[in-house]
CSV table of C-alpha atoms in Angstrom, one decimal:
chain,number,residue,atom,x,y,z
A,13,MET,CA,-75.5,112.0,-37.2
A,14,LEU,CA,-76.1,114.7,-39.9
A,15,VAL,CA,-79.2,115.0,-42.1
A,16,ILE,CA,-78.7,117.4,-45.1
A,17,LEU,CA,-81.9,118.3,-46.9
A,18,ALA,CA,-82.2,120.2,-50.2
A,19,ASP,CA,-85.4,121.9,-51.2
A,20,ASP,CA,-87.0,121.4,-54.6
A,21,LEU,CA,-83.9,119.9,-56.1
A,22,GLY,CA,-84.3,118.2,-59.5
A,23,TYR,CA,-83.3,114.5,-59.5
A,24,GLY,CA,-81.1,115.0,-62.6
A,25,ASP,CA,-79.3,118.1,-61.4
A,26,LEU,CA,-76.4,116.5,-59.6
A,27,GLY,CA,-73.3,115.0,-61.0
A,28,PHE,CA,-73.9,111.6,-59.4
A,29,THR,CA,-77.4,111.5,-60.9
A,30,GLY,CA,-76.2,112.3,-64.4
A,31,SER,CA,-75.9,116.1,-64.7
A,32,LYS,CA,-73.3,117.3,-67.2
A,33,GLU,CA,-74.3,121.0,-66.7
A,34,ILE,CA,-74.1,121.6,-62.9
A,35,MET,CA,-70.9,120.9,-60.9
A,36,THR,CA,-71.5,119.2,-57.6
A,37,PRO,CA,-68.1,117.7,-56.6
A,38,ASN,CA,-68.7,117.6,-52.8
A,39,LEU,CA,-72.0,115.7,-53.1
A,40,ASP,CA,-70.5,113.5,-55.8
A,41,ASN,CA,-67.7,112.6,-53.5
A,42,LEU,CA,-70.2,111.6,-50.7
A,43,ALA,CA,-72.1,109.5,-53.2
A,44,ASN,CA,-69.0,107.8,-54.6
A,45,LYS,CA,-67.7,106.9,-51.1
A,46,GLY,CA,-71.1,106.1,-49.7
A,47,VAL,CA,-74.4,104.4,-50.7
A,48,VAL,CA,-76.7,105.8,-53.4
A,49,PHE,CA,-80.3,104.7,-53.0
A,50,LYS,CA,-81.5,104.2,-56.5
A,51,ASN,CA,-85.1,103.8,-55.3
A,52,GLY,CA,-85.1,106.5,-52.5
A,53,TYR,CA,-88.4,108.2,-51.8
A,54,VAL,CA,-90.0,110.9,-49.8
A,55,THR,CA,-93.4,110.5,-48.2
A,56,HIS,CA,-95.2,113.4,-50.0
A,57,PRO,CA,-94.6,115.3,-53.2
A,58,TYR,CA,-94.2,118.7,-51.6
A,59,CYS,CA,-92.6,120.3,-48.7
A,60,GLY,CA,-94.5,120.6,-45.4
A,61,PRO,CA,-96.2,117.2,-45.2
A,62,PHE,CA,-92.9,115.5,-46.1
A,63,ARG,CA,-91.0,117.3,-43.4
A,64,SER,CA,-93.6,116.2,-40.9
A,65,GLY,CA,-92.9,112.6,-41.9
A,66,LEU,CA,-89.1,113.1,-42.0
A,67,VAL,CA,-88.6,114.5,-38.5
A,68,THR,CA,-91.1,112.1,-36.8
A,69,GLY,CA,-90.2,108.9,-38.8
A,70,ARG,CA,-94.0,108.3,-39.3
A,71,TYR,CA,-96.3,108.8,-42.2
A,72,GLN,CA,-97.7,112.3,-41.8
A,73,ALA,CA,-101.2,111.1,-42.6
A,74,ARG,CA,-101.2,109.2,-39.3
A,75,PHE,CA,-101.5,112.6,-37.6
A,76,GLY,CA,-103.4,114.6,-40.2
A,77,ILE,CA,-100.9,116.8,-42.0
A,78,GLU,CA,-101.4,116.9,-45.8
A,79,ILE,CA,-100.8,120.7,-46.3
A,80,ASN,CA,-98.2,123.3,-45.9
A,81,ILE,CA,-98.5,124.8,-42.4
A,82,THR,CA,-98.5,128.6,-42.3
A,83,ASN,CA,-95.9,130.4,-40.2
A,84,SER,CA,-98.4,131.9,-37.8
A,85,PRO,CA,-96.7,133.1,-34.5
A,86,PHE,CA,-99.9,133.6,-32.6
A,87,ASP,CA,-101.7,130.3,-33.5
A,88,MET,CA,-101.0,127.8,-30.7
A,89,TYR,CA,-102.7,125.0,-32.6
A,90,SER,CA,-101.1,125.1,-36.1
A,91,GLY,CA,-98.0,123.0,-36.2
A,92,LEU,CA,-96.5,119.5,-35.9
A,93,PRO,CA,-98.7,117.9,-33.3
A,94,LEU,CA,-97.3,117.7,-29.9
A,95,THR,CA,-98.4,114.1,-29.7
A,96,GLU,CA,-95.4,113.3,-32.0
A,97,GLN,CA,-91.7,113.0,-31.2
A,98,THR,CA,-89.0,114.1,-33.6
A,99,PHE,CA,-85.9,112.0,-34.1
A,100,ALA,CA,-84.1,114.8,-32.1
A,101,ASN,CA,-86.4,114.2,-29.2
A,102,ARG,CA,-85.5,110.5,-29.2
A,103,LEU,CA,-81.8,111.1,-29.4
A,104,GLN,CA,-81.8,114.0,-27.0
A,105,LYS,CA,-83.1,111.7,-24.3
A,106,THR,CA,-80.0,109.5,-24.6
A,107,GLY,CA,-77.4,112.3,-24.5
A,108,TYR,CA,-77.2,113.7,-28.0
A,109,ASN,CA,-76.4,117.4,-28.6
A,110,THR,CA,-79.1,118.3,-31.1
A,111,GLY,CA,-79.4,121.1,-33.6
A,112,ALA,CA,-81.6,122.3,-36.5
A,113,ILE,CA,-80.3,124.8,-39.0
A,114,GLY,CA,-82.2,126.3,-41.9
A,115,LYS,CA,-85.9,125.9,-42.9
A,116,TRP,CA,-88.4,124.6,-40.3
A,117,HIS,CA,-91.9,125.0,-41.8
A,118,LEU,CA,-93.6,122.9,-39.0
A,119,GLY,CA,-95.3,125.7,-37.1
A,120,GLY,CA,-94.4,129.3,-36.2
A,121,SER,CA,-95.7,129.6,-32.6
A,122,ASP,CA,-93.8,128.8,-29.4
A,123,PRO,CA,-95.1,125.2,-28.8
A,124,PHE,CA,-93.8,124.2,-32.3
A,125,HIS,CA,-90.5,126.0,-32.2
A,126,PRO,CA,-87.5,123.7,-32.9
A,127,ASN,CA,-86.1,124.4,-29.4
A,128,ASN,CA,-89.4,122.9,-28.0
A,129,ARG,CA,-89.3,119.9,-30.4
A,130,GLY,CA,-86.1,118.3,-29.4
A,131,PHE,CA,-83.5,120.6,-30.8
A,132,ASP,CA,-81.1,122.2,-28.3
A,133,TYR,CA,-80.0,124.7,-31.0
A,134,PHE,CA,-81.8,126.5,-33.9
A,135,TYR,CA,-80.6,129.0,-36.5
A,136,GLY,CA,-82.7,129.7,-39.5
A,137,PHE,CA,-86.3,130.6,-40.3
A,138,LEU,CA,-89.7,129.2,-39.3
A,139,SER,CA,-91.5,129.9,-42.6
A,140,GLY,CA,-91.6,127.8,-45.7
A,141,GLY,CA,-89.1,130.0,-47.6
A,142,HIS,CA,-86.7,132.9,-47.4
A,143,SER,CA,-84.9,135.4,-49.6
A,144,TYR,CA,-81.2,134.6,-50.0
A,145,PHE,CA,-79.7,138.1,-49.7
A,146,PRO,CA,-79.6,140.2,-46.5
A,147,LYS,CA,-80.5,143.3,-48.4
A,148,ASN,CA,-84.0,142.0,-48.9
A,149,VAL,CA,-84.7,141.6,-45.2
A,150,LYS,CA,-87.6,143.7,-43.8
A,151,THR,CA,-89.0,143.9,-40.3
A,152,HIS,CA,-92.5,143.4,-41.7
A,153,MET,CA,-93.8,141.8,-44.9
A,154,PRO,CA,-97.5,142.3,-45.6
A,155,LEU,CA,-99.5,139.1,-46.0
A,156,LEU,CA,-101.6,140.5,-48.8
A,157,ILE,CA,-99.7,141.9,-51.7
A,158,GLY,CA,-100.8,143.0,-55.1
A,159,ASP,CA,-104.1,144.9,-55.6
A,160,ASP,CA,-107.8,144.2,-55.0
A,161,LYS,CA,-108.2,142.7,-58.5
A,162,HIS,CA,-105.1,140.6,-58.3
A,163,PRO,CA,-104.3,139.8,-54.7
A,164,HIS,CA,-101.5,137.4,-53.9
A,165,TYR,CA,-101.4,135.5,-50.6
A,166,SER,CA,-97.8,134.7,-49.6
A,167,ALA,CA,-97.5,131.0,-48.9
A,168,ASN,CA,-94.2,131.6,-47.1
A,169,GLU,CA,-94.9,134.2,-44.5
A,170,GLY,CA,-91.6,135.4,-43.1
A,171,SER,CA,-89.7,135.0,-46.3
A,172,TYR,CA,-88.2,138.5,-45.9
A,173,GLN,CA,-88.0,138.7,-42.1
A,174,PRO,CA,-84.8,138.4,-40.0
A,175,LEU,CA,-83.4,135.0,-39.2
A,176,THR,CA,-83.8,133.5,-35.8
A,177,ARG,CA,-81.2,132.0,-33.4
A,178,ASN,CA,-83.0,130.1,-30.8
A,179,ASP,CA,-85.4,132.7,-29.2
A,180,LYS,CA,-83.6,135.8,-30.5
A,181,ALA,CA,-82.8,137.5,-33.8
A,182,GLY,CA,-79.9,135.9,-35.6
A,183,GLU,CA,-77.4,137.7,-37.7
A,184,PHE,CA,-77.7,137.4,-41.5
A,185,ASN,CA,-74.9,139.1,-43.4
A,186,GLU,CA,-74.1,136.9,-46.4
A,187,TYR,CA,-75.7,134.7,-49.0
A,188,LEU,CA,-78.1,132.5,-47.1
A,189,THR,CA,-76.8,129.1,-48.2
A,190,THR,CA,-73.3,130.1,-47.1
A,191,ALA,CA,-74.6,131.5,-43.8
A,192,LEU,CA,-76.4,128.3,-43.0
A,193,SER,CA,-73.4,126.2,-44.0
A,194,LYS,CA,-71.0,128.2,-41.8
A,195,ASP,CA,-73.3,128.0,-38.9
A,196,ALA,CA,-73.6,124.2,-39.3
A,197,ALA,CA,-69.8,124.1,-39.4
A,198,ARG,CA,-69.6,126.0,-36.1
A,199,PHE,CA,-72.2,123.7,-34.5
A,200,ILE,CA,-70.2,120.6,-35.6
A,201,GLU,CA,-66.9,121.9,-34.4
A,202,GLY,CA,-68.3,123.1,-31.1
A,203,SER,CA,-70.4,120.0,-30.3
A,204,LYS,CA,-69.3,117.2,-28.1
A,205,ASP,CA,-70.1,113.7,-29.4
A,206,PRO,CA,-72.6,112.4,-29.9
A,207,PHE,CA,-74.4,115.0,-32.0
A,208,CYS,CA,-77.4,115.2,-34.2
A,209,LEU,CA,-77.7,118.0,-36.8
A,210,TYR,CA,-80.6,118.6,-39.1
A,211,LEU,CA,-79.4,121.0,-41.8
A,212,ALA,CA,-82.4,121.9,-44.0
A,213,TYR,CA,-81.3,124.2,-46.8
A,214,ASN,CA,-84.0,126.2,-48.7
A,215,ALA,CA,-81.8,125.9,-51.8
A,216,PRO,CA,-82.6,125.7,-54.7
A,217,HIS,CA,-86.2,126.6,-53.8
A,218,LEU,CA,-87.6,129.9,-55.2
A,219,PRO,CA,-86.9,132.8,-55.2
A,220,LEU,CA,-84.2,132.2,-57.9
A,221,GLU,CA,-81.3,134.2,-56.3
A,222,ALA,CA,-77.6,133.5,-56.4
A,223,PRO,CA,-74.3,135.4,-56.3
A,224,LYS,CA,-73.5,137.2,-59.5
A,225,GLU,CA,-70.1,135.5,-60.0
A,226,THR,CA,-71.6,132.0,-59.6
A,227,ILE,CA,-74.3,132.8,-62.1
A,228,GLU,CA,-71.6,133.9,-64.6
A,229,LYS,CA,-69.9,130.5,-64.0
A,230,TYR,CA,-72.9,129.0,-65.8
A,231,SER,CA,-73.1,131.5,-68.7
A,232,HIS,CA,-73.1,128.6,-71.1
A,233,ILE,CA,-76.7,127.8,-70.0
A,234,LYS,CA,-79.0,130.0,-72.2
A,235,ASP,CA,-82.1,129.9,-70.1
A,236,LYS,CA,-81.7,132.6,-67.5
A,237,LYS,CA,-83.8,130.9,-64.9
A,238,ARG,CA,-82.0,127.6,-65.2
A,239,ARG,CA,-78.7,129.5,-65.1
A,240,THR,CA,-79.5,131.0,-61.8
A,241,TYR,CA,-80.9,127.7,-60.5
A,242,ALA,CA,-77.7,126.0,-61.5
A,243,ALA,CA,-75.8,128.6,-59.5
A,244,MET,CA,-78.0,127.9,-56.5
A,245,VAL,CA,-77.3,124.2,-56.7
A,246,ASP,CA,-73.6,125.0,-57.1
A,247,GLU,CA,-73.7,127.1,-53.9
A,248,LEU,CA,-75.5,124.3,-52.1
A,249,ASP,CA,-72.7,121.9,-53.1
A,250,LYS,CA,-70.1,124.4,-51.8
A,251,GLY,CA,-72.1,124.6,-48.6
A,252,VAL,CA,-71.9,120.8,-48.2
A,253,GLY,CA,-68.2,121.1,-48.7
A,254,ILE,CA,-67.9,123.6,-45.8
A,255,VAL,CA,-69.8,121.2,-43.6
A,256,VAL,CA,-67.8,118.2,-44.6
A,257,GLU,CA,-64.6,120.1,-44.0
A,258,ALA,CA,-65.8,121.0,-40.4
A,259,LEU,CA,-66.4,117.2,-39.8
A,260,LYS,CA,-62.8,116.5,-40.9
A,261,LYS,CA,-61.3,119.3,-39.0
A,262,SER,CA,-63.0,118.2,-35.8
A,263,GLY,CA,-62.2,114.5,-36.3
A,264,LYS,CA,-65.8,113.5,-36.7
A,265,TYR,CA,-65.9,112.8,-40.4
A,266,GLU,CA,-65.2,109.0,-40.2
A,267,ASN,CA,-67.9,108.2,-37.6
A,268,THR,CA,-70.6,110.6,-38.7
A,269,LEU,CA,-73.6,109.1,-40.4
A,270,ILE,CA,-74.6,111.5,-43.2
A,271,PHE,CA,-77.8,111.5,-45.0
A,272,PHE,CA,-78.5,113.7,-48.0
A,273,LEU,CA,-81.7,114.0,-49.9
A,274,SER,CA,-84.2,116.4,-51.4
A,275,ASP,CA,-87.7,117.1,-50.0
A,276,ASN,CA,-89.4,116.4,-53.3
A,277,GLY,CA,-88.7,116.6,-57.0
A,278,GLY,CA,-87.9,119.8,-58.9
A,279,PRO,CA,-90.8,122.0,-60.0
A,280,ARG,CA,-92.0,121.1,-63.5
A,281,LYS,CA,-95.4,122.9,-63.9
A,282,ASN,CA,-96.9,126.4,-64.2
A,283,GLY,CA,-94.3,127.2,-66.8
A,284,GLU,CA,-91.4,126.5,-64.4
A,285,SER,CA,-89.0,124.2,-66.3
A,286,PHE,CA,-85.6,125.3,-64.8
A,287,ALA,CA,-85.2,122.0,-62.8
A,288,THR,CA,-84.6,118.6,-64.4
A,289,ASN,CA,-85.9,115.4,-62.9
A,290,GLY,CA,-84.0,113.2,-65.4
A,291,ASN,CA,-86.3,110.7,-67.1
A,292,PHE,CA,-88.9,110.7,-64.3
A,293,ARG,CA,-92.4,112.1,-65.2
A,294,GLU,CA,-93.4,115.5,-63.9
A,295,GLY,CA,-92.1,116.9,-60.6
A,296,LYS,CA,-93.0,118.6,-57.4
A,297,GLY,CA,-96.6,118.1,-56.4
A,298,SER,CA,-97.1,115.0,-58.6
A,299,MET,CA,-97.7,111.4,-57.7
A,300,TYR,CA,-95.6,110.4,-60.7
A,301,GLU,CA,-92.0,109.5,-59.9
A,302,GLY,CA,-90.8,113.0,-60.6
A,303,GLY,CA,-92.6,114.2,-57.4
A,304,THR,CA,-91.3,111.7,-54.9
A,305,HIS,CA,-88.3,109.8,-56.3
A,306,VAL,CA,-85.3,111.9,-55.0
A,307,PRO,CA,-81.5,111.8,-54.9
A,308,PHE,CA,-80.7,110.0,-51.7
A,309,ILE,CA,-77.3,109.3,-50.1
A,310,LEU,CA,-76.0,107.6,-47.0
A,311,HIS,CA,-72.3,108.1,-46.1
A,312,TRP,CA,-70.7,106.5,-43.1
A,313,PRO,CA,-67.0,105.5,-43.4
A,314,LYS,CA,-66.8,103.6,-40.1
A,315,GLY,CA,-70.1,101.9,-40.7
A,316,ASN,CA,-68.4,99.1,-42.8
A,317,LEU,CA,-71.2,99.5,-45.4
A,318,LYS,CA,-71.3,98.0,-48.9
A,319,THR,CA,-70.8,101.2,-50.8
A,320,GLY,CA,-72.2,101.7,-54.3
A,321,GLU,CA,-75.8,101.6,-55.5
A,322,PHE,CA,-78.6,100.0,-53.5
A,323,ASN,CA,-81.8,99.1,-55.3
A,324,GLY,CA,-84.2,98.2,-52.6
A,325,LEU,CA,-87.1,100.5,-51.7
A,326,VAL,CA,-85.9,103.1,-49.2
A,327,SER,CA,-88.0,105.8,-47.5
A,328,ALA,CA,-87.2,109.1,-45.9
A,329,LEU,CA,-88.9,107.5,-42.8
A,330,ASP,CA,-85.8,105.3,-42.6
A,331,ILE,CA,-83.7,108.2,-41.5
A,332,ALA,CA,-85.3,108.4,-38.1
A,333,ALA,CA,-85.4,104.7,-37.7
A,334,THR,CA,-81.8,104.2,-38.6
A,335,SER,CA,-80.6,107.1,-36.5
A,336,VAL,CA,-82.5,106.1,-33.4
A,337,ALA,CA,-81.3,102.5,-33.8
A,338,ILE,CA,-77.6,103.5,-34.2
A,339,GLY,CA,-77.8,106.1,-31.4
A,340,ASN,CA,-79.8,103.9,-29.0
A,341,GLY,CA,-82.4,106.6,-28.9
A,342,ASP,CA,-85.7,106.4,-27.1
A,343,THR,CA,-88.3,104.2,-28.9
A,344,SER,CA,-91.3,104.9,-26.6
A,345,GLY,CA,-94.5,106.6,-27.7
A,346,ASN,CA,-95.8,106.3,-31.3
A,347,GLU,CA,-94.1,103.6,-33.3
A,348,LEU,CA,-91.5,104.6,-35.9
A,349,GLU,CA,-92.5,103.4,-39.3
A,350,GLY,CA,-89.2,103.4,-41.0
A,351,VAL,CA,-86.6,100.6,-41.2
A,352,ASN,CA,-83.0,100.5,-39.8
A,353,LEU,CA,-81.1,100.4,-43.1
A,354,ILE,CA,-77.7,99.5,-41.7
A,355,PRO,CA,-78.2,95.6,-41.6
A,356,PHE,CA,-79.3,95.8,-45.3
A,357,LEU,CA,-76.2,97.9,-46.2
A,358,LYS,CA,-73.9,95.6,-44.3
A,359,GLY,CA,-75.3,92.5,-46.1
A,360,GLU,CA,-76.7,91.1,-42.8
A,361,LYS,CA,-80.2,91.3,-44.2
A,362,LYS,CA,-81.2,90.6,-47.8
A,363,GLY,CA,-83.9,92.0,-50.1
A,364,SER,CA,-85.7,95.3,-49.9
A,365,PRO,CA,-86.2,97.2,-46.6
A,366,HIS,CA,-89.8,97.8,-47.6
A,367,ASP,CA,-92.3,95.6,-49.3
A,368,ALA,CA,-94.3,98.6,-50.2
A,369,LEU,CA,-94.3,102.4,-49.9
A,370,TYR,CA,-97.4,104.6,-49.7
A,371,TRP,CA,-98.6,108.2,-50.5
A,372,ARG,CA,-101.8,110.1,-49.9
A,373,MET,CA,-102.8,113.7,-50.7
A,374,ASP,CA,-105.9,115.7,-49.8
A,375,ASP,CA,-107.6,112.9,-47.8
A,376,GLY,CA,-107.1,110.5,-50.7
A,377,ARG,CA,-107.9,112.7,-53.7
A,378,GLY,CA,-104.4,111.7,-54.8
A,379,TRP,CA,-102.8,108.4,-53.8
A,380,ALA,CA,-100.1,105.9,-54.7
A,381,VAL,CA,-98.6,102.6,-53.6
A,382,ARG,CA,-95.3,101.2,-54.9
A,383,THR,CA,-93.8,97.8,-54.6
A,384,GLU,CA,-90.5,96.7,-56.1
A,385,ALA,CA,-92.5,95.4,-59.1
A,386,SER,CA,-95.4,97.7,-59.5
A,387,LYS,CA,-96.9,101.2,-58.9
A,388,PHE,CA,-100.6,102.0,-58.6
A,389,LEU,CA,-101.6,105.6,-58.4
A,390,LYS,CA,-104.1,108.3,-59.1
A,391,LEU,CA,-103.0,111.9,-59.6
A,392,ASN,CA,-104.4,114.7,-57.4
A,393,ARG,CA,-106.5,116.1,-60.3
A,394,THR,CA,-110.2,116.3,-61.1
A,395,ALA,CA,-110.2,114.2,-64.2
A,396,ALA,CA,-107.5,111.8,-63.1
A,397,LYS,CA,-108.1,108.0,-63.2
A,398,PRO,CA,-106.1,105.2,-61.6
A,399,GLU,CA,-103.0,104.1,-63.4
A,400,LEU,CA,-100.8,101.0,-63.0
A,401,PHE,CA,-97.2,100.6,-64.1
A,402,ASN,CA,-94.7,97.8,-64.2
A,403,MET,CA,-91.7,99.4,-62.4
A,404,GLU,CA,-89.3,96.7,-63.4
A,405,LYS,CA,-89.8,97.1,-67.1
A,406,ASP,CA,-91.1,100.6,-67.1
A,407,PRO,CA,-89.5,102.7,-64.3
A,408,PHE,CA,-90.4,106.0,-66.0
A,409,GLU,CA,-94.1,105.3,-66.1
A,410,SER,CA,-94.7,105.5,-69.8
A,411,THR,CA,-97.2,102.7,-70.3
A,412,ASN,CA,-100.4,102.4,-68.2
A,413,ILE,CA,-101.4,98.7,-67.9
A,414,VAL,CA,-104.3,99.2,-65.5
A,415,THR,CA,-106.9,97.6,-67.8
A,416,LYS,CA,-104.6,94.7,-68.6
A,417,GLU,CA,-103.6,93.7,-65.1
A,418,VAL,CA,-106.9,93.5,-63.1
A,419,VAL,CA,-105.6,91.1,-60.6
A,420,LYS,CA,-102.5,93.2,-59.9
A,421,ARG,CA,-104.7,96.3,-59.6
A,422,LYS,CA,-106.7,94.6,-56.9
A,423,GLU,CA,-103.6,93.4,-55.0
A,424,MET,CA,-102.2,96.9,-55.0
A,425,ALA,CA,-105.5,98.5,-54.0
A,426,LYS,CA,-105.7,96.1,-51.0
A,427,LEU,CA,-102.2,97.1,-49.9
A,428,TRP,CA,-103.1,100.8,-50.0
A,429,ASN,CA,-106.5,100.3,-48.3
A,430,ASN,CA,-104.9,98.3,-45.4
A,431,TRP,CA,-102.3,101.0,-44.9
A,432,ASN,CA,-104.9,103.8,-45.1
A,433,GLN,CA,-106.8,102.3,-42.2
A,434,GLY,CA,-104.1,103.7,-39.9
A,435,ASN,CA,-104.6,107.3,-41.2
A,436,ILE,CA,-106.8,110.2,-40.1
A,437,GLY,CA,-108.3,113.0,-42.1
A,438,ASN,CA,-106.3,116.1,-42.8
A,439,ILE,CA,-106.8,118.6,-40.0
A,440,TRP,CA,-105.3,121.9,-41.1
A,441,LEU,CA,-105.9,124.3,-43.9
A,442,GLN,CA,-103.5,124.8,-46.8
A,443,SER,CA,-101.5,127.9,-46.2
A,444,GLY,CA,-103.3,130.1,-48.8
A,445,GLN,CA,-106.7,129.1,-47.5
A,446,TYR,CA,-105.6,129.6,-43.9
A,447,GLN,CA,-104.3,133.1,-44.6
A,448,LYS,CA,-107.6,134.2,-46.3
A,449,LYS,CA,-109.5,132.9,-43.3
A,450,ARG,CA,-107.3,134.8,-40.9
A,451,ILE,CA,-107.6,138.0,-42.8
A,452,LYS,CA,-111.4,137.6,-42.8
A,453,MET,CA,-111.3,136.9,-39.0
A,454,TYR,CA,-109.6,140.2,-38.3
A,455,LYS,CA,-112.0,142.0,-40.7
A,456,ASP,CA,-115.0,140.5,-39.0
A,457,LEU,CA,-113.7,141.3,-35.6
A,458,TYR,CA,-113.1,144.9,-36.5
A,459,GLU,CA,-116.5,145.3,-38.1
A,460,LYS,CA,-118.1,143.9,-35.0
A,461,LEU,CA,-116.2,146.2,-32.7
A,462,GLU,CA,-117.0,149.1,-34.9
A,463,LYS,CA,-120.7,148.2,-34.8
A,464,ASP,CA,-120.6,147.8,-31.0
A,465,ALA,CA,-118.9,151.1,-30.7
A,466,SER,CA,-121.5,152.9,-32.7
A,467,LYS,CA,-124.2,151.8,-30.3
A,468,LYS,CA,-122.5,153.3,-27.2
A,469,LYS,CA,-124.1,156.4,-25.9
A,470,SER,CA,-122.0,159.5,-25.8
A,471,LEU,CA,-121.0,160.5,-22.3
A,472,VAL,CA,-122.3,163.8,-21.1
A,473,ILE,CA,-120.7,165.3,-18.0
A,474,GLU,CA,-122.0,168.1,-15.9
């Protein structure tokens, strides 16, 4: 099994989703020979919470993660709860060789390290982001940068630090996307079957960095930011090509279940308009479709699947459920909330894998519920009000019918309320808030120690 995850990828920026600007032949080939989920969703509109749901196969609100966890190497409490199993845990128990390559973002201290969460092998970075060029690596990156009047707290601590290979420093001597791809290829070629690899690229997430020659390939794009972003997507596609070639070379291509998706939509706020989410409204961080409706592929030649487009509701939670089912993984402990997609894709089961999908942000300040026919939501904004859309007639959420469909609104509210009964409150601080608290903690500790020292009597010896 292979899970390939992109980061902040715009829905409309791939060939198979309609892009005419950016060339993605390797991903297009997987899409053309596999299944494209036309209604494929992630469980949260930004990175950290979604990854918690992806690797556990459970809605992250079940265990209190609705924030981006800070990469904090000395905090033994901040990370994916140890009460949760990852899909790697479940497959590892039945003999799978498991690996995680790329971005982790689920805790920086030892208890939460990938090697302690079911992955036999890890190469990448524990933070929420990383620079793409080795020349930018530093042994230390200050948390607080800027000046006293304009401080900036880094949300991605570790973005300029060396990469990690298991419990040691890992070499980093070429463009990051390529380095991750080549390492994935080595893992695949060196692994005995069965194997499970979670390849989490940070491309095309900020910072916008790409090889000069690839940027020049997109010189026809006038906007400089979009030109670099396009080059990053291009490099991502090349990386996928390296990985697929390794599958073929090792004889594992035909029988490897490959998932590809993005962690959320492309960024479309704060002046950042370099990504395109097609006709979907808004993007990363939003409860509109642009935030959670992502490009999503399943490719498995030996699976005898009905290839082409699949229109039922599909969740990223289904990756764990499908993988564990196919791999006869361990199903003990907390219940997986996804669905095994294979019977639907073979035609053995009809209809949609899910009757409804759910979202929650900030303990319910923002929320959404989607059925095949309707979507009921409230944005995570102070002045936001509930909105209702007919998703069959209006998939791009252009006409709010909340005042016209009172009965439907109540039906949708009941669905969400029933689902929310199984959730708990968010436990952790958002990364920026956490970092400010930690800096204050160190300051308060120093001031106390300094005060205590001032009270000590000077020693006089005779």
